[in-house]
Short mmCIF file of C-alpha atoms in Angstrom, two decimals:
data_model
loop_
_atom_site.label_atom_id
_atom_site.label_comp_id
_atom_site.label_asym_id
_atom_site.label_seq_id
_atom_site.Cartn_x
_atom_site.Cartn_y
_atom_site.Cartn_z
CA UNK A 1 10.30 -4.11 -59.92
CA UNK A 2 13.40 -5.92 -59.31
CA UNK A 3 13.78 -3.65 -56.01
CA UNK A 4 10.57 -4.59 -55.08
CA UNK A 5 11.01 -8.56 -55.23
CA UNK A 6 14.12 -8.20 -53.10
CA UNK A 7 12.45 -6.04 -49.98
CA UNK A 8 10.20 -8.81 -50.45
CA UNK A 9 12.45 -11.43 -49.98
CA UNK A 10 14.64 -9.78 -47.22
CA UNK A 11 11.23 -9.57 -45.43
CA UNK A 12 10.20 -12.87 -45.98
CA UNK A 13 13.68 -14.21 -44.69
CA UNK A 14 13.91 -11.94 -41.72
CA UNK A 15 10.45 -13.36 -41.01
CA UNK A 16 11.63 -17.14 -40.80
CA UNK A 17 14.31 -16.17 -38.67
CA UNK A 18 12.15 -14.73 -36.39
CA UNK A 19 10.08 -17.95 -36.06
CA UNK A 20 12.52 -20.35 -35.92
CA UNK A 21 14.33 -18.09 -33.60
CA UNK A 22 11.01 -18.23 -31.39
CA UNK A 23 10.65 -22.02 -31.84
CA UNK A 24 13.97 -23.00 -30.72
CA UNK A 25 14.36 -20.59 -27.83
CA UNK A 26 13.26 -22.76 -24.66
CA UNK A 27 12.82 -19.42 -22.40
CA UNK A 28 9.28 -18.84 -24.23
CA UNK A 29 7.59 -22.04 -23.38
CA UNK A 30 7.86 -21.88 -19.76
CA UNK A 31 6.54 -18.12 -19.34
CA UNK A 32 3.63 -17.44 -17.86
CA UNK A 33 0.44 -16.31 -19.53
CA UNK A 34 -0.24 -12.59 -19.44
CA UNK A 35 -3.10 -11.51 -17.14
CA UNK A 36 -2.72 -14.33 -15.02
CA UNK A 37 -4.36 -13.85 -11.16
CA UNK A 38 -2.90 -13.57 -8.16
CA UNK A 39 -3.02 -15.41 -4.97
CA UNK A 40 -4.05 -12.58 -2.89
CA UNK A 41 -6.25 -9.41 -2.83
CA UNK A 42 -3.88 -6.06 -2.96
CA UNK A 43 -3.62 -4.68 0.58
CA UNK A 44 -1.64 -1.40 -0.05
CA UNK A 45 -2.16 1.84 2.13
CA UNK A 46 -0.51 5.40 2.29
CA UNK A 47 -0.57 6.43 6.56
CA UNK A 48 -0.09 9.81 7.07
CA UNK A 49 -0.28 11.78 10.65
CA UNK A 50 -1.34 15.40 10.10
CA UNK A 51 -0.38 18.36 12.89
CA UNK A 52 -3.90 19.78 12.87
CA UNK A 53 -7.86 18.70 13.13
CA UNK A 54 -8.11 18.91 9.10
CA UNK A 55 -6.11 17.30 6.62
CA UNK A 56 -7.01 19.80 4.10
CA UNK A 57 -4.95 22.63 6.01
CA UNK A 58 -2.83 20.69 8.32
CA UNK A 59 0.14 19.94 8.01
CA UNK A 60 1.42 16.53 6.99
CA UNK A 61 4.09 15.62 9.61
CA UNK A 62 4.54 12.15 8.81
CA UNK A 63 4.03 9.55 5.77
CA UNK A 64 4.23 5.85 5.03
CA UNK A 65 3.32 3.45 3.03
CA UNK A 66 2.49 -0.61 3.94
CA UNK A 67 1.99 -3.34 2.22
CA UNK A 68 0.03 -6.53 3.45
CA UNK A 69 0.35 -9.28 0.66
CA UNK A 70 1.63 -11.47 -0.51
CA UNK A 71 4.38 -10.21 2.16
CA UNK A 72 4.55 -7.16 4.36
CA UNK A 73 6.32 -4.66 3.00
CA UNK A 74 6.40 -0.84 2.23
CA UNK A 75 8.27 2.24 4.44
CA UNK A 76 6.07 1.65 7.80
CA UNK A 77 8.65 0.54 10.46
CA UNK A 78 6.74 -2.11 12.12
CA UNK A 79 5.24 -3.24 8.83
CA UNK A 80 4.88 -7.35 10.33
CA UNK A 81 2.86 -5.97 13.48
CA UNK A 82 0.73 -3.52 11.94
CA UNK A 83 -0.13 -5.87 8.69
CA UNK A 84 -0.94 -8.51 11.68
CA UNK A 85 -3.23 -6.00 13.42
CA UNK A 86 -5.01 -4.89 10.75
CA UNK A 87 -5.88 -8.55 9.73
CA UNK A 88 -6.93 -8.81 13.03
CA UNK A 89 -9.09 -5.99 12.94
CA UNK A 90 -10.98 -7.20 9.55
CA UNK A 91 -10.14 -3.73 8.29
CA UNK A 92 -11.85 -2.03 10.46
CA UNK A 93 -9.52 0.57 11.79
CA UNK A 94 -11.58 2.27 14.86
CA UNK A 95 -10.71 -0.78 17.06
CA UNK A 96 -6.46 0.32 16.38
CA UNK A 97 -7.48 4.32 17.08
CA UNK A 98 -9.37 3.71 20.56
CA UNK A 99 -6.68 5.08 23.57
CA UNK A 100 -5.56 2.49 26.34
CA UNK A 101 -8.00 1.84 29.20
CA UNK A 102 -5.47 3.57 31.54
CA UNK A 103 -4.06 6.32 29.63
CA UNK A 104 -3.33 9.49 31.27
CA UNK A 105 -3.24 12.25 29.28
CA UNK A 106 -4.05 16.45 29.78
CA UNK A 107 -6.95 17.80 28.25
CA UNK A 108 -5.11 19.98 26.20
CA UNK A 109 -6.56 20.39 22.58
CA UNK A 110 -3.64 19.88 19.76
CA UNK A 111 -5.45 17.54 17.47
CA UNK A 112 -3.52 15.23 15.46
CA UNK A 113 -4.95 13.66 12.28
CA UNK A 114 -4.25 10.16 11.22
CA UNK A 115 -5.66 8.56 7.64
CA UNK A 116 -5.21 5.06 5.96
CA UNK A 117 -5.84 5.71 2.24
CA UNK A 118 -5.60 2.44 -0.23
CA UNK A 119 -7.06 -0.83 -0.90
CA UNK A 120 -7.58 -3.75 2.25
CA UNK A 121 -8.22 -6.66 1.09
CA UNK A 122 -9.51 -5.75 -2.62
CA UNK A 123 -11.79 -3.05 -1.30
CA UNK A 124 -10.96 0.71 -1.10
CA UNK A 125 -10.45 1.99 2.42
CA UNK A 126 -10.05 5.72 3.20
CA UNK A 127 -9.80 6.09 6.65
CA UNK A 128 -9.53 8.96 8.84
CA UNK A 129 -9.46 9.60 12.64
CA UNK A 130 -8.73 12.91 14.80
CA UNK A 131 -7.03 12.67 17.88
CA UNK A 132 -7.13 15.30 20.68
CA UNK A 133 -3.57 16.05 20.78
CA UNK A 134 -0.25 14.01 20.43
CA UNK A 135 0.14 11.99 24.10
CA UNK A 136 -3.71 10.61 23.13
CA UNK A 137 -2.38 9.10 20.22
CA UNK A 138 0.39 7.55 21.68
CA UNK A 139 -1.43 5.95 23.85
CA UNK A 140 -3.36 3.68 21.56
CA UNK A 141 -2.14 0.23 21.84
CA UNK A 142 -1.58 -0.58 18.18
CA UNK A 143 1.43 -0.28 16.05
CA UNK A 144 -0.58 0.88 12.45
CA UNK A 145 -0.33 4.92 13.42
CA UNK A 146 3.13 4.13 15.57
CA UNK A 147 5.39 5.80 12.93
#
């Protein structure tokens, strides 16, 4: 019994400590709630540029990831530019695929695949485009598949 009463009061002081400890610590007062909201809707994507007309057996030639908010960010090397033009675009990403008005390019067919898989603006994109070959996608006038 007598062991008993002591775990019992080793507990009990081990609990006080812990409280006062809590109490007088002035760190905890100013954290932030859990589960608090953000600012801004998540704007994440994975870009990838496939050698091939299907990204199921194509190969993956290329990969990045971008960021949109609160600040651009991710591996995409023009990650300002292409966060701009897809604001621009409202998320709609066939207005950044369509070639320059005066691009000249052989008819040669060596498709290239492009897709934007993630979240825009709080809503789930997956996005994919086939390009004839490689100077055809160049020749867009956008910076998102430029990578």
């Amino acid at each position: 019994m007598r062991s008993i009463a002591r775990g019992l009061g080793l507990g009990s002081a081990a609990m006080a400590l812990t409280a006062l400890t809590a109490l007088a610590w002035p760190v905890a007062a100013d954290a932030a709630p859990a589960g608090t909201a953000s600012l801004y809707a998540p704007s994440a994507l994975v870009l990838s540029l496939t050698a091939g007309g299907d990204t199921d057996t194509g190969t993956v030639v290329r990969a990045v990831t971008l960021v949109c908010a609160p600040t651009p960010g991710g591996t995409h090397p023009a990650r300002t530019a292409a966060c701009r033009e897809l604001r621009g675009s409202g998320g709609e990403l066939d207005a950044l695929t369509a070639p320059a008005a005066d691009a000249a390019c052989t008819r040669e067919w060596n498709p290239m695949t492009v897709t934007a898989d993630g979240v825009w603006q709080g809503r789930r994109l997956n996005y994919t485009y086939t390009f004839g070959n490689p100077c055809i996608l160049r020749s867009t006038e956008g910076v998102l598949f430029d990578f």
